Amino acid sequence: MRVLVVEDERPLADAIARGLRRQGMAVDVAYDGSAGHEMAFVTRYDVVILDRDLPGMHGDQICAELVSSGTLTRVLMLTASGTVADRVEGLQLGADDYLPKPFAFQELVARVQALGRRATPAAPPVLAVADLVLDPAKRVVTRADVPLDLTNKEFGVLAELLKARGAVVSSEELLERVWDANTDPFTTIVRVTMMTLRKKLGDPPLIETVVGAGYRMPEAYER
């Protein structure tokens, strides 16, 4: 899941980003409204965590423009004011959810995960190819009924390949969907992750390299 945090309180923004990354999410951060607005319209995020009172551009304006653009991106508004009137106003602007500060981080994670499920077409509860099974809800992968110990990035790459249903997925697409904006676009991290993932998946190989295009797996089916 790709998440953008737009929050001018840097310690809070950085703490949210660290916590969500520990949950396996790819997280970018903007510390003012102008930067957040630009990032939100350049990259397709699943969820934008948006403070209302931002310098540069107010969070309300960013929210309204995201909603009017027709994007599937979901908006979770944060604010120091948690009155009923404020919550109603935020939701009327088109925000999908509203969380007053201070908040419990576990609640934030649960709300982001719920919004992320609504940001894209629902994935099958379980995806399988041959004897390989990936359960996105439980974050479990097995092959021949043997659990595989995958890193968050390996799991993310495998999930993207399976969701492609036999289509080719480029390195650039994997970099955008699994890593965050701080990753060097010229890095070899996708190739290195693919090497370790292939090793963990074992034989017979399931991931095909399509020269000059990307990677492909056999079409997944639901279980």
GROMACS .gro file of C-alpha atoms in nm:
model
  223
    1MET     CA    1   0.000   0.000   0.000
    2ARG     CA    2   0.131   0.349  -0.091
    3VAL     CA    3   0.059   0.622   0.165
    4LEU     CA    4   0.128   0.997   0.170
    5VAL     CA    5   0.150   1.177   0.505
    6VAL     CA    6   0.093   1.555   0.480
    7GLU     CA    7   0.163   1.700   0.824
    8ASP     CA    8   0.358   2.015   0.920
    9GLU     CA    9   0.450   1.888   1.267
   10ARG     CA   10   0.768   1.711   1.159
   11PRO     CA   11   0.814   1.486   1.465
   12LEU     CA   12   0.455   1.365   1.431
   13ALA     CA   13   0.481   1.320   1.053
   14ASP     CA   14   0.805   1.124   1.086
   15ALA     CA   15   0.665   0.909   1.369
   16ILE     CA   16   0.356   0.822   1.162
   17ALA     CA   17   0.575   0.735   0.863
   18ARG     CA   18   0.806   0.512   1.069
   19GLY     CA   19   0.514   0.328   1.225
   20LEU     CA   20   0.335   0.267   0.895
   21ARG     CA   21   0.657   0.146   0.732
   22ARG     CA   22   0.689  -0.111   1.010
   23GLN     CA   23   0.345  -0.231   0.896
   24GLY     CA   24   0.488  -0.295   0.548
   25MET     CA   25   0.351   0.020   0.380
   26ALA     CA   26   0.542   0.245   0.139
   27VAL     CA   27   0.519   0.593   0.292
   28ASP     CA   28   0.610   0.941   0.161
   29VAL     CA   29   0.600   1.257   0.372
   30ALA     CA   30   0.527   1.623   0.291
   31TYR     CA   31   0.567   1.891   0.557
   32ASP     CA   32   0.349   2.161   0.401
   33GLY     CA   33   0.035   2.184   0.192
   34SER     CA   34   0.200   2.296  -0.131
   35ALA     CA   35   0.443   2.002  -0.137
   36GLY     CA   36   0.166   1.763  -0.034
   37HIS     CA   37  -0.062   1.888  -0.311
   38GLU     CA   38   0.208   1.837  -0.574
   39MET     CA   39   0.299   1.488  -0.451
   40ALA     CA   40  -0.065   1.379  -0.428
   41PHE     CA   41  -0.124   1.461  -0.794
   42VAL     CA   42   0.207   1.324  -0.927
   43THR     CA   43   0.191   0.982  -0.760
   44ARG     CA   44  -0.117   0.764  -0.722
   45TYR     CA   45  -0.149   0.697  -0.350
   46ASP     CA   46  -0.388   0.452  -0.192
   47VAL     CA   47  -0.432   0.674   0.115
   48VAL     CA   48  -0.343   1.035   0.196
   49ILE     CA   49  -0.320   1.120   0.566
   50LEU     CA   50  -0.393   1.492   0.559
   51ASP     CA   51  -0.365   1.750   0.834
   52ARG     CA   52  -0.624   2.027   0.791
   53ASP     CA   53  -0.428   2.330   0.916
   54LEU     CA   54  -0.128   2.329   0.681
   55PRO     CA   55   0.104   2.609   0.569
   56GLY     CA   56   0.126   2.673   0.197
   57MET     CA   57  -0.208   2.523   0.104
   58HIS     CA   58  -0.487   2.439   0.345
   59GLY     CA   59  -0.574   2.073   0.386
   60ASP     CA   60  -0.936   2.146   0.301
   61GLN     CA   61  -0.837   2.267  -0.045
   62ILE     CA   62  -0.616   1.965  -0.109
   63CYS     CA   63  -0.899   1.735  -0.003
   64ALA     CA   64  -1.153   1.911  -0.222
   65GLU     CA   65  -0.927   1.894  -0.528
   66LEU     CA   66  -0.851   1.525  -0.474
   67VAL     CA   67  -1.221   1.449  -0.450
   68SER     CA   68  -1.312   1.654  -0.758
   69SER     CA   69  -1.036   1.486  -0.962
   70GLY     CA   70  -1.216   1.153  -0.935
   71THR     CA   71  -0.909   0.973  -0.801
   72LEU     CA   72  -0.948   0.647  -0.609
   73THR     CA   73  -0.715   0.785  -0.341
   74ARG     CA   74  -0.876   0.781   0.002
   75VAL     CA   75  -0.832   1.075   0.241
   76LEU     CA   76  -0.791   1.046   0.617
   77MET     CA   77  -0.806   1.393   0.775
   78LEU     CA   78  -0.620   1.477   1.094
   79THR     CA   79  -0.687   1.783   1.309
   80ALA     CA   80  -0.623   1.914   1.657
   81SER     CA   81  -0.990   2.008   1.677
   82GLY     CA   82  -1.215   1.711   1.734
   83THR     CA   83  -1.558   1.863   1.779
   84VAL     CA   84  -1.858   1.709   1.607
   85ALA     CA   85  -1.894   2.019   1.388
   86ASP     CA   86  -1.531   1.988   1.272
   87ARG     CA   87  -1.572   1.619   1.192
   88VAL     CA   88  -1.889   1.687   0.995
   89GLU     CA   89  -1.722   1.970   0.805
   90GLY     CA   90  -1.424   1.752   0.715
   91LEU     CA   91  -1.645   1.470   0.591
   92GLN     CA   92  -1.860   1.711   0.393
   93LEU     CA   93  -1.546   1.822   0.209
   94GLY     CA   94  -1.518   1.467   0.083
   95ALA     CA   95  -1.274   1.312   0.330
   96ASP     CA   96  -1.327   0.939   0.371
   97ASP     CA   97  -1.240   0.938   0.740
   98TYR     CA   98  -1.154   1.184   1.016
   99LEU     CA   99  -0.928   1.138   1.318
  100PRO     CA  100  -0.878   1.405   1.589
  101LYS     CA  101  -0.542   1.456   1.759
  102PRO     CA  102  -0.417   1.309   1.982
  103PHE     CA  103  -0.492   0.959   1.858
  104ALA     CA  104  -0.386   0.603   1.931
  105PHE     CA  105  -0.146   0.482   1.665
  106GLN     CA  106  -0.315   0.141   1.649
  107GLU     CA  107  -0.639   0.314   1.555
  108LEU     CA  108  -0.463   0.513   1.282
  109VAL     CA  109  -0.317   0.193   1.136
  110ALA     CA  110  -0.655   0.021   1.138
  111ARG     CA  111  -0.822   0.317   0.966
  112VAL     CA  112  -0.549   0.343   0.701
  113GLN     CA  113  -0.571  -0.030   0.629
  114ALA     CA  114  -0.949  -0.009   0.597
  115LEU     CA  115  -0.924   0.288   0.360
  116GLY     CA  116  -0.654   0.113   0.158
  117ARG     CA  117  -0.887  -0.178   0.094
  118ARG     CA  118  -1.138   0.068  -0.051
  119ALA     CA  119  -0.881   0.252  -0.266
  120THR     CA  120  -0.835  -0.028  -0.517
  121PRO     CA  121  -1.060  -0.301  -0.656
  122ALA     CA  122  -1.093  -0.571  -0.395
  123ALA     CA  123  -0.826  -0.836  -0.425
  124PRO     CA  124  -0.925  -1.199  -0.388
  125PRO     CA  125  -0.885  -1.318  -0.030
  126VAL     CA  126  -0.623  -1.570  -0.142
  127LEU     CA  127  -0.416  -1.587  -0.464
  128ALA     CA  128  -0.252  -1.903  -0.589
  129VAL     CA  129  -0.027  -2.024  -0.870
  130ALA     CA  130   0.054  -2.395  -0.886
  131ASP     CA  131   0.150  -2.489  -0.528
  132LEU     CA  132   0.222  -2.128  -0.424
  133VAL     CA  133  -0.044  -1.957  -0.210
  134LEU     CA  134  -0.047  -1.593  -0.091
  135ASP     CA  135  -0.297  -1.476   0.169
  136PRO     CA  136  -0.289  -1.092   0.168
  137ALA     CA  137  -0.507  -1.057   0.476
  138LYS     CA  138  -0.290  -1.281   0.694
  139ARG     CA  139   0.030  -1.179   0.509
  140VAL     CA  140   0.123  -1.546   0.474
  141VAL     CA  141   0.288  -1.719   0.177
  142THR     CA  142   0.325  -2.095   0.145
  143ARG     CA  143   0.465  -2.324  -0.120
  144ALA     CA  144   0.370  -2.690  -0.110
  145ASP     CA  145   0.209  -2.604   0.228
  146VAL     CA  146   0.545  -2.489   0.367
  147PRO     CA  147   0.544  -2.130   0.504
  148LEU     CA  148   0.796  -1.893   0.343
  149ASP     CA  149   0.976  -1.626   0.544
  150LEU     CA  150   0.953  -1.319   0.318
  151THR     CA  151   1.050  -0.960   0.395
  152ASN     CA  152   0.787  -0.689   0.357
  153LYS     CA  153   0.934  -0.587   0.020
  154GLU     CA  154   0.951  -0.946  -0.108
  155PHE     CA  155   0.590  -0.997  -0.005
  156GLY     CA  156   0.490  -0.673  -0.176
  157VAL     CA  157   0.665  -0.766  -0.501
  158LEU     CA  158   0.510  -1.112  -0.504
  159ALA     CA  159   0.164  -0.970  -0.435
  160GLU     CA  160   0.195  -0.722  -0.723
  161LEU     CA  161   0.304  -0.997  -0.965
  162LEU     CA  162   0.016  -1.222  -0.863
  163LYS     CA  163  -0.240  -0.940  -0.884
  164ALA     CA  164  -0.124  -0.871  -1.242
  165ARG     CA  165  -0.289  -1.204  -1.342
  166GLY     CA  166  -0.023  -1.306  -1.593
  167ALA     CA  167   0.053  -0.957  -1.725
  168VAL     CA  168   0.406  -0.817  -1.730
  169VAL     CA  169   0.495  -0.581  -1.443
  170SER     CA  170   0.786  -0.346  -1.503
  171SER     CA  171   1.060  -0.264  -1.252
  172GLU     CA  172   0.934   0.094  -1.253
  173GLU     CA  173   0.583  -0.018  -1.158
  174LEU     CA  174   0.718  -0.236  -0.877
  175LEU     CA  175   0.935   0.050  -0.753
  176GLU     CA  176   0.633   0.282  -0.746
  177ARG     CA  177   0.395   0.040  -0.576
  178VAL     CA  178   0.626  -0.127  -0.321
  179TRP     CA  179   0.887   0.137  -0.234
  180ASP     CA  180   0.854   0.505  -0.140
  181ALA     CA  181   0.969   0.827  -0.306
  182ASN     CA  182   1.301   0.832  -0.121
  183THR     CA  183   1.418   0.532  -0.323
  184ASP     CA  184   1.668   0.613  -0.596
  185PRO     CA  185   1.490   0.550  -0.931
  186PHE     CA  186   1.818   0.418  -1.073
  187THR     CA  187   1.872   0.170  -0.792
  188THR     CA  188   1.908  -0.204  -0.846
  189ILE     CA  189   1.691  -0.277  -0.544
  190VAL     CA  190   1.409  -0.432  -0.749
  191ARG     CA  191   1.651  -0.672  -0.922
  192VAL     CA  192   1.818  -0.763  -0.592
  193THR     CA  193   1.480  -0.818  -0.421
  194MET     CA  194   1.370  -1.031  -0.716
  195MET     CA  195   1.683  -1.248  -0.681
  196THR     CA  196   1.621  -1.315  -0.311
  197LEU     CA  197   1.250  -1.374  -0.372
  198ARG     CA  198   1.319  -1.629  -0.645
  199LYS     CA  199   1.563  -1.808  -0.417
  200LYS     CA  200   1.304  -1.830  -0.139
  201LEU     CA  201   1.030  -1.949  -0.375
  202GLY     CA  202   1.250  -2.237  -0.490
  203ASP     CA  203   1.198  -2.472  -0.784
  204PRO     CA  204   1.040  -2.502  -1.028
  205PRO     CA  205   1.078  -2.128  -1.097
  206LEU     CA  206   0.756  -1.927  -1.111
  207ILE     CA  207   0.883  -1.577  -1.195
  208GLU     CA  208   0.976  -1.512  -1.557
  209THR     CA  209   1.199  -1.223  -1.668
  210VAL     CA  210   1.066  -1.057  -1.982
  211VAL     CA  211   1.374  -0.889  -2.131
  212GLY     CA  212   1.329  -0.515  -2.170
  213ALA     CA  213   0.981  -0.521  -2.014
  214GLY     CA  214   0.979  -0.658  -1.659
  215TYR     CA  215   0.859  -0.968  -1.480
  216ARG     CA  216   0.567  -1.205  -1.513
  217MET     CA  217   0.411  -1.498  -1.328
  218PRO     CA  218   0.153  -1.746  -1.452
  219GLU     CA  219  -0.203  -1.620  -1.416
  220ALA     CA  220  -0.314  -1.647  -1.055
  221TYR     CA  221  -0.646  -1.794  -0.949
  222GLU     CA  222  -0.859  -1.752  -0.640
  223ARG     CA  223  -0.867  -2.002  -0.358
   0.00000   0.00000   0.00000
